[in-house]
Coordinates of C-alpha atoms in Angstrom, one line a residue:
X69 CA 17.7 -5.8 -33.1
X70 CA 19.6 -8.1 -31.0
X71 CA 18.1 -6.6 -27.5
X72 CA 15.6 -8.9 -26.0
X73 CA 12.0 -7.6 -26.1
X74 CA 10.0 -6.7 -23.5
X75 CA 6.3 -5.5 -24.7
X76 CA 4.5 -6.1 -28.2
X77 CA 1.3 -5.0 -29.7
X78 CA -0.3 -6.9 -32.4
X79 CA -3.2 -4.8 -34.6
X80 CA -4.2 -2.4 -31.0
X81 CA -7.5 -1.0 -32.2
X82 CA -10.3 0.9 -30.7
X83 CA -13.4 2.8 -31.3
X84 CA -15.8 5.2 -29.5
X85 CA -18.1 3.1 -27.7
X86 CA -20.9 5.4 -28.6
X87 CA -20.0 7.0 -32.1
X88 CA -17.9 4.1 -33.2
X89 CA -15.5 6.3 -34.1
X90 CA -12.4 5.0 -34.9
X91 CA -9.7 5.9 -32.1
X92 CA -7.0 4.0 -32.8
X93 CA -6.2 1.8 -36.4
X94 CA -4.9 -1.7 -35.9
X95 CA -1.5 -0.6 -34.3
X96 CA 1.6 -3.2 -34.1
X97 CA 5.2 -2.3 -32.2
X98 CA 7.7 -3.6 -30.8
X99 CA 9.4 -2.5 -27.7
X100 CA 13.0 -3.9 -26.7
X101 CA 14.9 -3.8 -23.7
X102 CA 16.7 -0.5 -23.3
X103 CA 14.8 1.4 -26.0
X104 CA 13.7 5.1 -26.1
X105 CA 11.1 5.7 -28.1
X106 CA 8.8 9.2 -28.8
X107 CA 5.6 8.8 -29.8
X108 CA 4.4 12.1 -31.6
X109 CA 1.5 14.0 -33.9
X110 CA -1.3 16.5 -33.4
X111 CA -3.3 16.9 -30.7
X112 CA -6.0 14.1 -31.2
X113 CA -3.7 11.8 -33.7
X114 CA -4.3 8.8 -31.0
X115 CA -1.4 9.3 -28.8
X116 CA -2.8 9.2 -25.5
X117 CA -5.4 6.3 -27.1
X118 CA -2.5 4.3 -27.9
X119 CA -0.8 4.3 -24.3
X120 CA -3.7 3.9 -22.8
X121 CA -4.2 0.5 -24.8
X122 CA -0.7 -0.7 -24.5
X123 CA -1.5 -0.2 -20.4
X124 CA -4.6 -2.1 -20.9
X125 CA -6.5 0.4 -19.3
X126 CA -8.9 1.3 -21.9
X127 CA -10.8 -1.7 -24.1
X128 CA -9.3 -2.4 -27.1
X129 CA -8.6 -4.8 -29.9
X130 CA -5.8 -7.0 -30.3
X131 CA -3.0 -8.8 -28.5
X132 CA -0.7 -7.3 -26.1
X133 CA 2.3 -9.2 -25.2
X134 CA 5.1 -8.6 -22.2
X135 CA 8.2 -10.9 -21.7
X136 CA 6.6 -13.5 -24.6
X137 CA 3.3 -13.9 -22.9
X138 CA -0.2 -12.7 -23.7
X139 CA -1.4 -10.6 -21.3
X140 CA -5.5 -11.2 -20.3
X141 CA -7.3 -11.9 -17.8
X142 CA -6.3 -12.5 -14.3
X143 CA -2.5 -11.6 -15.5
X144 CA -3.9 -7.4 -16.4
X145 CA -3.2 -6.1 -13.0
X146 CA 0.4 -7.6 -12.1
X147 CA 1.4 -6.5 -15.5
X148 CA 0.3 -2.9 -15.1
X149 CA 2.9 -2.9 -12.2
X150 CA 5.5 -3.4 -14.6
X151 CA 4.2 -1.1 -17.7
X152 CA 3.1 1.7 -15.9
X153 CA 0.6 4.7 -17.6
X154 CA 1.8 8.1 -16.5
X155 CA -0.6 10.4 -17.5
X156 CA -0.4 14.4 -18.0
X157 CA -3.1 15.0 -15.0
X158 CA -1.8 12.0 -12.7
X159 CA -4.9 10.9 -10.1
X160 CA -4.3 11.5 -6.3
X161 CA -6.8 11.0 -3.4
X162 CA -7.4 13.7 -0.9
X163 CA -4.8 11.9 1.4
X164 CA -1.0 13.4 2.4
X165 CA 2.4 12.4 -0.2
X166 CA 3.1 9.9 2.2
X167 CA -0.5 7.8 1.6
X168 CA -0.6 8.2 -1.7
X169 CA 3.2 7.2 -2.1
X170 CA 2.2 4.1 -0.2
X171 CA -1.3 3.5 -2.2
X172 CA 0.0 1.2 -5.4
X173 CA 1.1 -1.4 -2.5
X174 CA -2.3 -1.9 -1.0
X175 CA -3.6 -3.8 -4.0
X176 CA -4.1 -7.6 -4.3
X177 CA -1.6 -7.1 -7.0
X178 CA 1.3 -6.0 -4.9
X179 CA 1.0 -9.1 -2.5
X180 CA 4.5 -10.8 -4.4
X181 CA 6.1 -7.6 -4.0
X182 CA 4.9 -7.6 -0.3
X183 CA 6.6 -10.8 0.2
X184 CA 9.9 -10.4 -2.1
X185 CA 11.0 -6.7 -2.2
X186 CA 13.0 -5.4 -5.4
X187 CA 16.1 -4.4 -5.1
X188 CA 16.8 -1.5 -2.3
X189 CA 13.4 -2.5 -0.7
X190 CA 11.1 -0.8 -3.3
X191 CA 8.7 -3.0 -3.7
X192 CA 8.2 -3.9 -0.1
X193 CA 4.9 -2.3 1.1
X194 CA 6.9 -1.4 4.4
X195 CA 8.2 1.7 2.9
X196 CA 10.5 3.5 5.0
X197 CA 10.1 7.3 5.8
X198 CA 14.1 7.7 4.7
X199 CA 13.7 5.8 1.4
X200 CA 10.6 7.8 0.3
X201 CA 12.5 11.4 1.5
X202 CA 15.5 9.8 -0.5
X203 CA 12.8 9.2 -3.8
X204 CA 11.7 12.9 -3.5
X205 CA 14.9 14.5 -2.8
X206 CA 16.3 12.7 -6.5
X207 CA 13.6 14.5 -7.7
X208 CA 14.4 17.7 -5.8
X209 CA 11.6 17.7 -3.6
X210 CA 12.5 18.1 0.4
X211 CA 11.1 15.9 3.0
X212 CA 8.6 17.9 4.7
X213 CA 6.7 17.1 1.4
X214 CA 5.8 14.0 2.2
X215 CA 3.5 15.7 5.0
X216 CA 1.3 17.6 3.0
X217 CA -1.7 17.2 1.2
X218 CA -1.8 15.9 -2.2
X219 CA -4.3 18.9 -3.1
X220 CA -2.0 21.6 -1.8
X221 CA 1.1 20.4 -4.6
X222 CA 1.4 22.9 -7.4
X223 CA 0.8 20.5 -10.5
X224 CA 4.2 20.5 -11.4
X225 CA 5.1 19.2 -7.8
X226 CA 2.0 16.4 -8.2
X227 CA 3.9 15.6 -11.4
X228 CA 7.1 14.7 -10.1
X229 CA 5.7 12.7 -6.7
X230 CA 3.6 10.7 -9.5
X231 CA 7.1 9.9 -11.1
X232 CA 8.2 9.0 -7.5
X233 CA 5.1 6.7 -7.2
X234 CA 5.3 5.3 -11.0
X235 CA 9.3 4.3 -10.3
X236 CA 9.1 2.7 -6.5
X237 CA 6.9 -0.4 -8.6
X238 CA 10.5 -1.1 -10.2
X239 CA 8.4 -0.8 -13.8
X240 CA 10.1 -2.4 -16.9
X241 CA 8.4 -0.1 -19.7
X242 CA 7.0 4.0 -18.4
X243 CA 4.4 5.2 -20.9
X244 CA 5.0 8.5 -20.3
X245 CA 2.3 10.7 -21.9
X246 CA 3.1 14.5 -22.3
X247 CA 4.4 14.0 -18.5
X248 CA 6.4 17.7 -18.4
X249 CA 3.4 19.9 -20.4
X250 CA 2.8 21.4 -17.1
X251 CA 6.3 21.9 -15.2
X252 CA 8.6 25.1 -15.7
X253 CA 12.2 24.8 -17.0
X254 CA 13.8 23.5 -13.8
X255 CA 11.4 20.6 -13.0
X256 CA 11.0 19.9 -16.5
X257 CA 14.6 19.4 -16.1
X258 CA 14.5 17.5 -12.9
X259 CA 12.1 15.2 -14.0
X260 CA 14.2 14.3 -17.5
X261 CA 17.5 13.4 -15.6
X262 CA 15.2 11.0 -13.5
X263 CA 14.0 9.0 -15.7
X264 CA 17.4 9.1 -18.0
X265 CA 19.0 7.3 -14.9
X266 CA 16.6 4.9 -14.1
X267 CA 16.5 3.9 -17.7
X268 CA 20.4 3.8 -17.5
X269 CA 20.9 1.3 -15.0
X270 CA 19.1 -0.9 -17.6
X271 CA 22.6 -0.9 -18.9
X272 CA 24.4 -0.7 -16.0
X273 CA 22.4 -3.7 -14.3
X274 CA 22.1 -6.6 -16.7
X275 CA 19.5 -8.3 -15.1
X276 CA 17.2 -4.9 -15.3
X277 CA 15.3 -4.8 -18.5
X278 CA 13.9 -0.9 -19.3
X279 CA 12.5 1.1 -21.9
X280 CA 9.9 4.1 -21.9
X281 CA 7.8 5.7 -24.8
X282 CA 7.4 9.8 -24.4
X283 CA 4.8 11.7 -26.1
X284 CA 5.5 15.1 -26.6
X285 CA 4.7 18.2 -29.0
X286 CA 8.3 19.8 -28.0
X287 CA 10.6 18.6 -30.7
X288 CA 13.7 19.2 -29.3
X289 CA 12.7 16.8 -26.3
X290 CA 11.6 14.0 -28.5
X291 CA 15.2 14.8 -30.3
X292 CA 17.0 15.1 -26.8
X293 CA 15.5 12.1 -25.1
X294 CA 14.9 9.6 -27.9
X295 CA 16.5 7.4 -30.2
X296 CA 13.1 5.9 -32.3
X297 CA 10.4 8.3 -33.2
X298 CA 6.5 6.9 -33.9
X299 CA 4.4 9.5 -35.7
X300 CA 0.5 9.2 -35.5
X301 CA -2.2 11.1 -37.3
X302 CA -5.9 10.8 -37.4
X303 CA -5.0 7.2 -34.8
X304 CA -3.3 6.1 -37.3
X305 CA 0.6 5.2 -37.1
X306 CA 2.2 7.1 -40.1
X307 CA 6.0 6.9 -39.8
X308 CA 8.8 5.3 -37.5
X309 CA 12.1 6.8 -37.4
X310 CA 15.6 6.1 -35.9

């Protein structure tokens, strides 16, 4: 493939801490710029164990690589700003939209964003009222949203500010894990044609390297959304298809 990669795993593994159950068998991919890939199986086949390991949020075995370099260390936090975990049940605090929104850029790890905003400010931890209503109306959400509490969003609605909050880091690879089980048709749909164009300006903006990997148990979606299919079972990775 003639696209330049962005992320490898090399033999991701994990067990159960306790049980030493085996989670996750030595798992190796490759993910290039501008790919789609879907990332399905049974409930339990080591879906959600695999994201979580590619994020670097959960322990694990083997090498994970981004733009060439091994990631470790003192490097784990900037890089989870650019491969961003979305997960089914995203994590809010009992703060308003707006505080949350506003959350990711209060880390040590956002201080070179702080300093050298992304393109159209995002990035910038001085986050304008205007471009965060703008972020939520793409995702058909209205402005007085950004008043209210995180805990009074239906989940569907905490789903899509998540998306909101995942995108304004300017990631280079979502892991997007079963991200719509909870939203009706219409956000469902909403939520799709977001990340479709932020992927696409990957292609429109050659200097913008993007790719996400989608787990879902809705076919069609994976078929719709996808153009490379990785099938787990029992944490193990079974078949890859184009």
């Amino acid at each position: 493939m003639s696209q330049p990669i962005l992320l490898e795993i090399r033999d991701i593994s994990r067990r159960d801490a306790v049980t030493q159950k085996t989670l996750l068998s030595a798992t190796s991919l490759t993910v290039y710029s501008g790919e789609r890939i879907g990332l399905v199986g049974a409930s339990g086949s080591g879906k959600s164990t695999l994201l979580r390991g590619m994020a670097m949020l959960d322990r694990c075995q083997g090498e994970v690589r981004y733009l060439g370099e091994t990631i470790s260390g003192d490097a784990v936090p900037a890089y989870r700003r650019r491969v961003v975990y979305l997960a089914q049940r995203p994590y809010f605090t009992s703060a308003s939209v707006l505080e949350n929104l506003q959350l990711p850029f209060q880390f040590a790890s956002a201080g070179k964003a702080k300093q050298s905003p992304d393109t159209n400010g995002v990035g910038s931890v001085e986050m304008g009222q205007a471009q965060l209503e703008t972020s939520l109306a793409q995702l058909g959400l209205p402005p007085e949203t950004l008043r209210q509490p995180s805990e009074s969003l239906s989940g569907g609605e905490q789903q899509l500010v998540a998306l909101a909050r995942a995108l304004s880091l300017q990631p280079h690879v979502l892991l997007l894990d079963e991200p719509t089980a909870a939203l009706d048709a219409n956000a469902t749909e909403r939520f799709e044609k977001r990340v479709l164009e932020w992927h696409a300006q990957s292609v429109e903006q050659s200097h913008t390297q993007r790719a996400f990997i989608w787990t879902s148990h809705d076919p069609e979606q994976v078929r719709r959304l996808t153009d490379r299919v990785l099938t787990m079972n029992a944490g193990v990775p079974v078949s890859y298809t184009h």
